[in-house]
RNA sequence: GGCCCCAUCGUCUAGAGGCCCAGGACAUCACCCUCUCAAGGUGGAGACACGGGUUCGAAUCCCGUUGGGGCUGCCA
């Protein structure tokens, strides 16, 4: 019988969804698609104190935005409590687990007396305690060695004497993570467990459970953690790495997915830009890197810029709308949309983030008085040039980018000034900014009347 | 402290004993192109942590050291 391929992404909703989780989800998804398996979302919400439903919502939204779709779920661990109890009881009945009455304080105190080595000492192992309120159920770790076969790290051996008799059931009768995870992975027939490296130390505990109940272990793979600039594991509290924030900043999901795929994995052949299909085709868990990777927003921005520039204009316009709509000056009228449509192709290749679009086009929609004019003083020469430009352009019937450029070039020749020098004061008068889309396109979209008026205003109000 | 993992340019990585006095990408610097910006082009600087082995030959294998990281919770 061939083994069914079933993978799960099992986040715990204890905070906003961050890029590390997204990377783990993506790798699971890629392996799953590559192997033609079933992808499952499971919400590991056994810790009721710290879980909040809005976090679950956030995880699902972010996954959907990244187009990491699942075939089954979401399942919730909080709904499987009975099963955990059932398995815990089975372990107890078989003599593989025992009840323990020790408090944290007692354990620490004994550890201190022993010489400071922390951890549980097996105090209740042979006391034959029965189930009672407040008593925890502990797994009786057998002597020997436990091997974790990890696809990215190879065989990792743990001496069982270094694994304490871990808790299965808390004193309040609910399951702890190791048990809950094990039971669900078995019940959901999970074939591959792919998660971050921080889970590696608890994996032998899971393996012990599989062995105790004589169940075939899944394939394990532990991904290197994502770190910040200090090379410390990304933290929800310290680091601003919420997937949602990146979306709000104008990152494209395809750029983010592409970047994330390459954080810890390389397809070789100097390949960098990969679409989904290519990723699925080339992804190979055994080629995943073993060392921590720095999450570099600067590089992700580069990917984003590439994807924005490569998009066709209609798609670009569509994706910009939510960002334009954040501004009070955007009403989405026919005229506004037409203006934006004309300038969009030029904006598209100039921004790294969708949020940057706003400052590139706002001059088209803002009243001149609202333009946030950057500090710049027009010199006498500037004014002189502006006047000459005005007189040249006033007579233009056909006010287009081509005729404007022609006038501009001939003016440059006449007064012997480089075009780069000439454009600066004009741009500033029209847009209030020193940089922006090509000047003549901007003027064409702005129209003759508004363009000339803004230049005249600039001259009149110079200081 | 204990257990475990890791170690190539600032960053992400290619490299599975000779193809490597180490390749690509981001960032950075210079120049070219150019109506600004961006893009593009050309070029520069920039790494195999260290020490021992193994081998005719090591970034690649082994051991050690150092450094970094993860875990060490009745969190996940």
mmCIF file of C-alpha atoms in Angstrom, chain A residues 140-442:
data_model
loop_
_atom_site.group_PDB
_atom_site.id
_atom_site.type_symbol
_atom_site.label_atom_id
_atom_site.label_comp_id
_atom_site.label_asym_id
_atom_site.label_seq_id
_atom_site.Cartn_x
_atom_site.Cartn_y
_atom_site.Cartn_z
ATOM 1 C CA UNK A 140 7.437 7.429 31.234
ATOM 2 C CA UNK A 141 10.458 7.877 29.012
ATOM 3 C CA UNK A 142 12.148 4.511 28.497
ATOM 4 C CA UNK A 143 15.908 4.110 28.592
ATOM 5 C CA UNK A 144 17.808 4.089 25.331
ATOM 6 C CA UNK A 145 18.227 6.439 22.456
ATOM 7 C CA UNK A 146 15.670 8.129 20.233
ATOM 8 C CA UNK A 147 16.423 8.875 16.648
ATOM 9 C CA UNK A 148 14.750 11.638 14.696
ATOM 10 C CA UNK A 149 15.119 11.195 10.990
ATOM 11 C CA UNK A 150 14.997 14.644 9.568
ATOM 12 C CA UNK A 151 14.946 15.337 5.857
ATOM 13 C CA UNK A 152 16.894 18.549 6.124
ATOM 14 C CA UNK A 153 19.210 17.604 8.960
ATOM 15 C CA UNK A 154 19.715 13.899 8.635
ATOM 16 C CA UNK A 155 19.552 11.569 11.631
ATOM 17 C CA UNK A 156 19.562 13.380 14.963
ATOM 18 C CA UNK A 157 20.108 11.215 18.030
ATOM 19 C CA UNK A 158 18.872 12.001 21.532
ATOM 20 C CA UNK A 159 19.923 10.105 24.606
ATOM 21 C CA UNK A 160 16.688 9.334 26.418
ATOM 22 C CA UNK A 161 18.298 10.136 29.750
ATOM 23 C CA UNK A 162 18.304 13.764 28.646
ATOM 24 C CA UNK A 163 14.586 13.708 27.946
ATOM 25 C CA UNK A 164 12.529 14.256 31.076
ATOM 26 C CA UNK A 165 9.263 12.480 31.728
ATOM 27 C CA UNK A 166 7.217 15.041 29.869
ATOM 28 C CA UNK A 167 3.684 16.076 30.641
ATOM 29 C CA UNK A 168 0.827 14.683 28.583
ATOM 30 C CA UNK A 169 -2.072 16.076 30.567
ATOM 31 C CA UNK A 170 -1.948 19.212 32.656
ATOM 32 C CA UNK A 171 -3.258 19.285 36.197
ATOM 33 C CA UNK A 172 -6.501 20.768 34.898
ATOM 34 C CA UNK A 173 -6.994 17.704 32.756
ATOM 35 C CA UNK A 174 -6.303 19.271 29.369
ATOM 36 C CA UNK A 175 -3.736 18.040 26.888
ATOM 37 C CA UNK A 176 -0.377 19.635 26.419
ATOM 38 C CA UNK A 177 1.022 20.443 23.003
ATOM 39 C CA UNK A 178 3.109 17.284 22.495
ATOM 40 C CA UNK A 179 0.165 14.985 23.111
ATOM 41 C CA UNK A 180 -2.386 17.046 21.207
ATOM 42 C CA UNK A 181 -0.087 17.345 18.255
ATOM 43 C CA UNK A 182 0.688 13.681 18.207
ATOM 44 C CA UNK A 183 -2.938 12.618 18.442
ATOM 45 C CA UNK A 184 -4.047 14.979 15.704
ATOM 46 C CA UNK A 185 -1.199 14.093 13.408
ATOM 47 C CA UNK A 186 -2.109 10.432 13.810
ATOM 48 C CA UNK A 187 -5.843 10.982 13.438
ATOM 49 C CA UNK A 188 -5.383 13.200 10.394
ATOM 50 C CA UNK A 189 -2.976 10.623 8.930
ATOM 51 C CA UNK A 190 -0.266 13.254 8.457
ATOM 52 C CA UNK A 191 2.583 11.864 6.373
ATOM 53 C CA UNK A 192 5.017 14.792 6.546
ATOM 54 C CA UNK A 193 5.604 17.115 9.452
ATOM 55 C CA UNK A 194 7.378 20.251 8.268
ATOM 56 C CA UNK A 195 7.890 22.969 10.833
ATOM 57 C CA UNK A 196 10.473 25.402 12.160
ATOM 58 C CA UNK A 197 13.638 24.279 13.882
ATOM 59 C CA UNK A 198 12.476 25.401 17.294
ATOM 60 C CA UNK A 199 10.376 22.238 17.356
ATOM 61 C CA UNK A 200 13.309 19.922 16.884
ATOM 62 C CA UNK A 201 14.002 19.425 20.609
ATOM 63 C CA UNK A 202 10.446 18.234 21.237
ATOM 64 C CA UNK A 203 10.405 15.913 18.287
ATOM 65 C CA UNK A 204 12.004 12.957 20.099
ATOM 66 C CA UNK A 205 9.107 13.164 22.556
ATOM 67 C CA UNK A 206 6.699 12.782 19.692
ATOM 68 C CA UNK A 207 8.733 9.920 18.284
ATOM 69 C CA UNK A 208 8.591 8.207 21.678
ATOM 70 C CA UNK A 209 4.815 8.439 21.551
ATOM 71 C CA UNK A 210 4.659 6.936 18.062
ATOM 72 C CA UNK A 211 6.931 4.123 19.192
ATOM 73 C CA UNK A 212 5.005 3.522 22.401
ATOM 74 C CA UNK A 213 1.786 3.027 20.470
ATOM 75 C CA UNK A 214 3.530 1.224 17.616
ATOM 76 C CA UNK A 215 2.500 3.720 14.988
ATOM 77 C CA UNK A 216 4.575 4.541 11.942
ATOM 78 C CA UNK A 217 6.280 7.930 12.327
ATOM 79 C CA UNK A 218 5.735 10.603 9.693
ATOM 80 C CA UNK A 219 8.560 12.163 7.717
ATOM 81 C CA UNK A 220 10.026 15.018 9.716
ATOM 82 C CA UNK A 221 11.658 18.172 8.360
ATOM 83 C CA UNK A 222 12.820 21.083 10.475
ATOM 84 C CA UNK A 223 13.283 24.384 8.715
ATOM 85 C CA UNK A 224 15.927 26.900 9.779
ATOM 86 C CA UNK A 225 14.461 29.747 11.788
ATOM 87 C CA UNK A 226 14.076 33.242 10.388
ATOM 88 C CA UNK A 227 16.108 35.824 12.282
ATOM 89 C CA UNK A 228 16.245 39.591 12.638
ATOM 90 C CA UNK A 229 19.249 41.859 12.067
ATOM 91 C CA UNK A 230 20.635 40.765 15.432
ATOM 92 C CA UNK A 231 20.397 37.169 14.267
ATOM 93 C CA UNK A 232 17.819 36.276 16.862
ATOM 94 C CA UNK A 233 14.657 34.374 16.013
ATOM 95 C CA UNK A 234 11.940 36.655 14.700
ATOM 96 C CA UNK A 235 9.578 37.573 17.468
ATOM 97 C CA UNK A 236 6.042 38.854 17.201
ATOM 98 C CA UNK A 237 6.680 41.273 19.993
ATOM 99 C CA UNK A 238 10.040 42.692 18.994
ATOM 100 C CA UNK A 239 10.009 42.612 15.240
ATOM 101 C CA UNK A 240 7.507 44.191 12.907
ATOM 102 C CA UNK A 241 6.948 41.279 10.609
ATOM 103 C CA UNK A 242 3.199 40.833 10.318
ATOM 104 C CA UNK A 243 2.134 39.576 6.918
ATOM 105 C CA UNK A 244 -0.795 41.947 7.117
ATOM 106 C CA UNK A 245 1.505 44.939 7.529
ATOM 107 C CA UNK A 246 3.426 44.045 4.416
ATOM 108 C CA UNK A 247 0.180 43.823 2.518
ATOM 109 C CA UNK A 248 -0.775 47.284 3.762
ATOM 110 C CA UNK A 249 2.597 48.629 2.716
ATOM 111 C CA UNK A 250 1.866 47.588 -0.831
ATOM 112 C CA UNK A 251 3.757 44.347 -1.175
ATOM 113 C CA UNK A 252 2.378 41.941 -3.739
ATOM 114 C CA UNK A 253 1.595 38.414 -2.540
ATOM 115 C CA UNK A 254 3.425 36.863 -5.463
ATOM 116 C CA UNK A 255 6.557 38.867 -4.638
ATOM 117 C CA UNK A 256 6.364 37.902 -1.010
ATOM 118 C CA UNK A 257 5.870 34.240 -1.813
ATOM 119 C CA UNK A 258 8.776 34.276 -4.244
ATOM 120 C CA UNK A 259 11.039 35.943 -1.713
ATOM 121 C CA UNK A 260 9.951 33.665 1.120
ATOM 122 C CA UNK A 261 10.508 30.572 -1.000
ATOM 123 C CA UNK A 262 14.117 31.597 -1.427
ATOM 124 C CA UNK A 263 14.683 32.181 2.284
ATOM 125 C CA UNK A 264 16.246 28.869 3.098
ATOM 126 C CA UNK A 265 15.944 27.221 -0.261
ATOM 127 C CA UNK A 266 17.563 27.646 -3.644
ATOM 128 C CA UNK A 267 16.525 26.027 -6.889
ATOM 129 C CA UNK A 268 20.088 26.324 -8.213
ATOM 130 C CA UNK A 269 21.062 27.557 -11.664
ATOM 131 C CA UNK A 270 21.038 31.132 -10.332
ATOM 132 C CA UNK A 271 17.268 31.133 -10.597
ATOM 133 C CA UNK A 272 15.589 33.926 -8.648
ATOM 134 C CA UNK A 273 12.234 34.797 -10.109
ATOM 135 C CA UNK A 274 9.927 31.827 -10.015
ATOM 136 C CA UNK A 275 6.193 31.547 -10.472
ATOM 137 C CA UNK A 276 4.130 29.077 -8.464
ATOM 138 C CA UNK A 277 4.271 26.359 -11.034
ATOM 139 C CA UNK A 278 8.035 26.564 -11.301
ATOM 140 C CA UNK A 279 8.403 26.518 -7.526
ATOM 141 C CA UNK A 280 6.265 23.428 -7.188
ATOM 142 C CA UNK A 281 8.197 21.789 -9.968
ATOM 143 C CA UNK A 282 11.619 22.503 -8.508
ATOM 144 C CA UNK A 283 11.069 22.482 -4.768
ATOM 145 C CA UNK A 284 13.163 19.949 -2.936
ATOM 146 C CA UNK A 285 13.141 19.628 0.847
ATOM 147 C CA UNK A 286 16.520 17.971 0.892
ATOM 148 C CA UNK A 287 18.004 21.118 -0.621
ATOM 149 C CA UNK A 288 16.718 23.326 2.156
ATOM 150 C CA UNK A 289 19.449 25.192 3.995
ATOM 151 C CA UNK A 290 20.282 24.307 7.597
ATOM 152 C CA UNK A 291 21.305 27.689 8.892
ATOM 153 C CA UNK A 292 19.141 30.572 10.073
ATOM 154 C CA UNK A 293 18.173 33.142 7.459
ATOM 155 C CA UNK A 294 17.859 36.878 7.897
ATOM 156 C CA UNK A 295 14.540 38.259 6.766
ATOM 157 C CA UNK A 296 15.623 41.165 4.560
ATOM 158 C CA UNK A 297 12.844 43.586 3.671
ATOM 159 C CA UNK A 298 15.164 45.460 1.333
ATOM 160 C CA UNK A 299 15.598 42.416 -0.834
ATOM 161 C CA UNK A 300 11.913 41.622 -0.698
ATOM 162 C CA UNK A 301 11.295 45.149 -1.975
ATOM 163 C CA UNK A 302 13.478 44.406 -4.944
ATOM 164 C CA UNK A 303 11.300 41.406 -5.740
ATOM 165 C CA UNK A 304 8.226 43.547 -5.327
ATOM 166 C CA UNK A 305 9.524 46.182 -7.729
ATOM 167 C CA UNK A 306 10.233 43.501 -10.271
ATOM 168 C CA UNK A 307 6.752 42.026 -9.995
ATOM 169 C CA UNK A 308 5.061 45.427 -10.176
ATOM 170 C CA UNK A 309 6.991 46.411 -13.296
ATOM 171 C CA UNK A 310 6.230 43.070 -14.926
ATOM 172 C CA UNK A 311 2.484 43.347 -14.358
ATOM 173 C CA UNK A 312 0.296 44.492 -17.212
ATOM 174 C CA UNK A 313 -1.212 47.939 -16.826
ATOM 175 C CA UNK A 314 -4.778 46.852 -16.232
ATOM 176 C CA UNK A 315 -3.738 44.561 -13.428
ATOM 177 C CA UNK A 316 -1.567 47.270 -11.958
ATOM 178 C CA UNK A 317 -4.426 49.755 -12.011
ATOM 179 C CA UNK A 318 -6.726 47.278 -10.340
ATOM 180 C CA UNK A 319 -4.260 46.592 -7.549
ATOM 181 C CA UNK A 320 -3.609 50.282 -6.993
ATOM 182 C CA UNK A 321 -7.234 51.134 -6.355
ATOM 183 C CA UNK A 322 -7.339 50.167 -2.671
ATOM 184 C CA UNK A 323 -4.344 52.393 -2.073
ATOM 185 C CA UNK A 324 -5.821 55.333 -3.974
ATOM 186 C CA UNK A 325 -9.068 54.921 -2.105
ATOM 187 C CA UNK A 326 -7.341 55.642 1.170
ATOM 188 C CA UNK A 327 -7.091 59.282 0.104
ATOM 189 C CA UNK A 328 -9.872 61.784 0.433
ATOM 190 C CA UNK A 329 -9.020 63.327 -2.937
ATOM 191 C CA UNK A 330 -9.851 60.107 -4.751
ATOM 192 C CA UNK A 331 -13.483 59.852 -5.759
ATOM 193 C CA UNK A 332 -12.950 57.323 -8.489
ATOM 194 C CA UNK A 333 -14.744 59.418 -11.083
ATOM 195 C CA UNK A 334 -14.486 58.605 -14.781
ATOM 196 C CA UNK A 335 -12.132 61.518 -15.247
ATOM 197 C CA UNK A 336 -9.888 60.505 -12.377
ATOM 198 C CA UNK A 337 -9.759 56.953 -13.577
ATOM 199 C CA UNK A 338 -8.893 58.067 -17.089
ATOM 200 C CA UNK A 339 -6.101 60.260 -15.784
ATOM 201 C CA UNK A 340 -4.696 57.474 -13.696
ATOM 202 C CA UNK A 341 -4.967 55.033 -16.563
ATOM 203 C CA UNK A 342 -2.852 57.289 -18.773
ATOM 204 C CA UNK A 343 -0.094 57.776 -16.284
ATOM 205 C CA UNK A 344 -0.160 54.293 -14.766
ATOM 206 C CA UNK A 345 2.301 52.658 -17.193
ATOM 207 C CA UNK A 346 4.900 55.246 -16.245
ATOM 208 C CA UNK A 347 4.263 54.920 -12.549
ATOM 209 C CA UNK A 348 4.337 51.159 -12.694
ATOM 210 C CA UNK A 349 8.000 50.984 -13.495
ATOM 211 C CA UNK A 350 8.983 53.519 -10.875
ATOM 212 C CA UNK A 351 7.618 52.182 -7.611
ATOM 213 C CA UNK A 352 8.778 49.404 -5.336
ATOM 214 C CA UNK A 353 5.633 49.456 -3.196
ATOM 215 C CA UNK A 354 2.036 50.096 -4.134
ATOM 216 C CA UNK A 355 1.839 52.744 -1.424
ATOM 217 C CA UNK A 356 4.403 54.792 -3.349
ATOM 218 C CA UNK A 357 1.958 55.198 -6.201
ATOM 219 C CA UNK A 358 0.031 57.772 -4.231
ATOM 220 C CA UNK A 359 2.826 60.303 -3.999
ATOM 221 C CA UNK A 360 3.593 59.835 -7.682
ATOM 222 C CA UNK A 361 0.136 60.792 -8.877
ATOM 223 C CA UNK A 362 -1.466 62.923 -6.185
ATOM 224 C CA UNK A 363 -0.612 66.138 -8.042
ATOM 225 C CA UNK A 364 -3.203 65.161 -10.641
ATOM 226 C CA UNK A 365 -6.003 65.093 -8.126
ATOM 227 C CA UNK A 366 -5.015 67.677 -5.583
ATOM 228 C CA UNK A 367 -5.855 71.348 -5.704
ATOM 229 C CA UNK A 368 -2.644 73.354 -6.322
ATOM 230 C CA UNK A 369 -2.921 74.871 -2.861
ATOM 231 C CA UNK A 370 -2.778 71.423 -1.328
ATOM 232 C CA UNK A 371 0.399 70.416 -3.079
ATOM 233 C CA UNK A 372 3.075 69.732 -0.591
ATOM 234 C CA UNK A 373 5.682 71.862 -2.293
ATOM 235 C CA UNK A 374 9.184 70.911 -1.376
ATOM 236 C CA UNK A 375 11.497 73.693 -0.364
ATOM 237 C CA UNK A 376 12.858 75.223 -3.470
ATOM 238 C CA UNK A 377 13.536 78.796 -4.413
ATOM 239 C CA UNK A 378 13.147 79.765 -8.026
ATOM 240 C CA UNK A 379 16.178 81.700 -9.220
ATOM 241 C CA UNK A 380 15.923 84.606 -11.615
ATOM 242 C CA UNK A 381 17.167 82.315 -14.332
ATOM 243 C CA UNK A 382 14.458 79.794 -13.449
ATOM 244 C CA UNK A 383 11.767 82.437 -13.736
ATOM 245 C CA UNK A 384 13.163 83.654 -17.013
ATOM 246 C CA UNK A 385 13.142 80.155 -18.374
ATOM 247 C CA UNK A 386 9.641 79.455 -17.070
ATOM 248 C CA UNK A 387 8.362 82.591 -18.841
ATOM 249 C CA UNK A 388 9.976 81.546 -22.084
ATOM 250 C CA UNK A 389 8.549 78.073 -21.750
ATOM 251 C CA UNK A 390 5.098 79.528 -21.122
ATOM 252 C CA UNK A 391 5.150 81.688 -24.185
ATOM 253 C CA UNK A 392 6.296 78.757 -26.265
ATOM 254 C CA UNK A 393 3.667 76.420 -24.965
ATOM 255 C CA UNK A 394 0.714 78.803 -24.783
ATOM 256 C CA UNK A 395 0.285 78.636 -28.508
ATOM 257 C CA UNK A 396 0.233 74.849 -28.684
ATOM 258 C CA UNK A 397 -3.116 73.616 -29.897
ATOM 259 C CA UNK A 398 -2.395 69.981 -29.574
ATOM 260 C CA UNK A 399 -1.192 69.757 -25.981
ATOM 261 C CA UNK A 400 0.415 66.297 -25.982
ATOM 262 C CA UNK A 401 3.561 64.734 -24.599
ATOM 263 C CA UNK A 402 5.143 64.849 -28.066
ATOM 264 C CA UNK A 403 4.463 68.471 -28.893
ATOM 265 C CA UNK A 404 5.457 69.477 -25.382
ATOM 266 C CA UNK A 405 8.733 67.659 -25.613
ATOM 267 C CA UNK A 406 9.418 69.287 -28.947
ATOM 268 C CA UNK A 407 8.879 72.778 -27.534
ATOM 269 C CA UNK A 408 10.937 71.924 -24.526
ATOM 270 C CA UNK A 409 13.860 70.685 -26.574
ATOM 271 C CA UNK A 410 13.883 73.657 -28.881
ATOM 272 C CA UNK A 411 13.797 75.974 -25.882
ATOM 273 C CA UNK A 412 16.770 74.171 -24.446
ATOM 274 C CA UNK A 413 18.714 74.704 -27.598
ATOM 275 C CA UNK A 414 17.731 78.366 -27.855
ATOM 276 C CA UNK A 415 18.882 79.326 -24.409
ATOM 277 C CA UNK A 416 21.656 76.771 -24.269
ATOM 278 C CA UNK A 417 20.594 75.044 -21.070
ATOM 279 C CA UNK A 418 20.695 71.309 -20.462
ATOM 280 C CA UNK A 419 17.299 69.661 -20.411
ATOM 281 C CA UNK A 420 17.935 68.165 -16.996
ATOM 282 C CA UNK A 421 18.304 71.662 -15.620
ATOM 283 C CA UNK A 422 15.276 72.955 -17.456
ATOM 284 C CA UNK A 423 12.838 70.358 -16.259
ATOM 285 C CA UNK A 424 13.387 70.840 -12.539
ATOM 286 C CA UNK A 425 11.525 74.130 -12.033
ATOM 287 C CA UNK A 426 8.732 73.062 -14.347
ATOM 288 C CA UNK A 427 8.237 69.791 -12.530
ATOM 289 C CA UNK A 428 8.201 71.517 -9.197
ATOM 290 C CA UNK A 429 5.657 74.086 -10.319
ATOM 291 C CA UNK A 430 3.377 71.401 -11.674
ATOM 292 C CA UNK A 431 3.693 68.607 -9.153
ATOM 293 C CA UNK A 432 5.200 70.136 -6.068
ATOM 294 C CA UNK A 433 7.891 67.482 -6.182
ATOM 295 C CA UNK A 434 11.390 67.064 -7.471
ATOM 296 C CA UNK A 435 10.827 63.597 -8.809
ATOM 297 C CA UNK A 436 7.915 61.918 -10.520
ATOM 298 C CA UNK A 437 6.640 60.432 -13.739
ATOM 299 C CA UNK A 438 7.928 61.793 -17.075
ATOM 300 C CA UNK A 439 7.182 65.488 -17.219
ATOM 301 C CA UNK A 440 5.410 65.676 -20.563
ATOM 302 C CA UNK A 441 3.064 62.844 -19.792
ATOM 303 C CA UNK A 442 2.278 64.556 -16.519
#
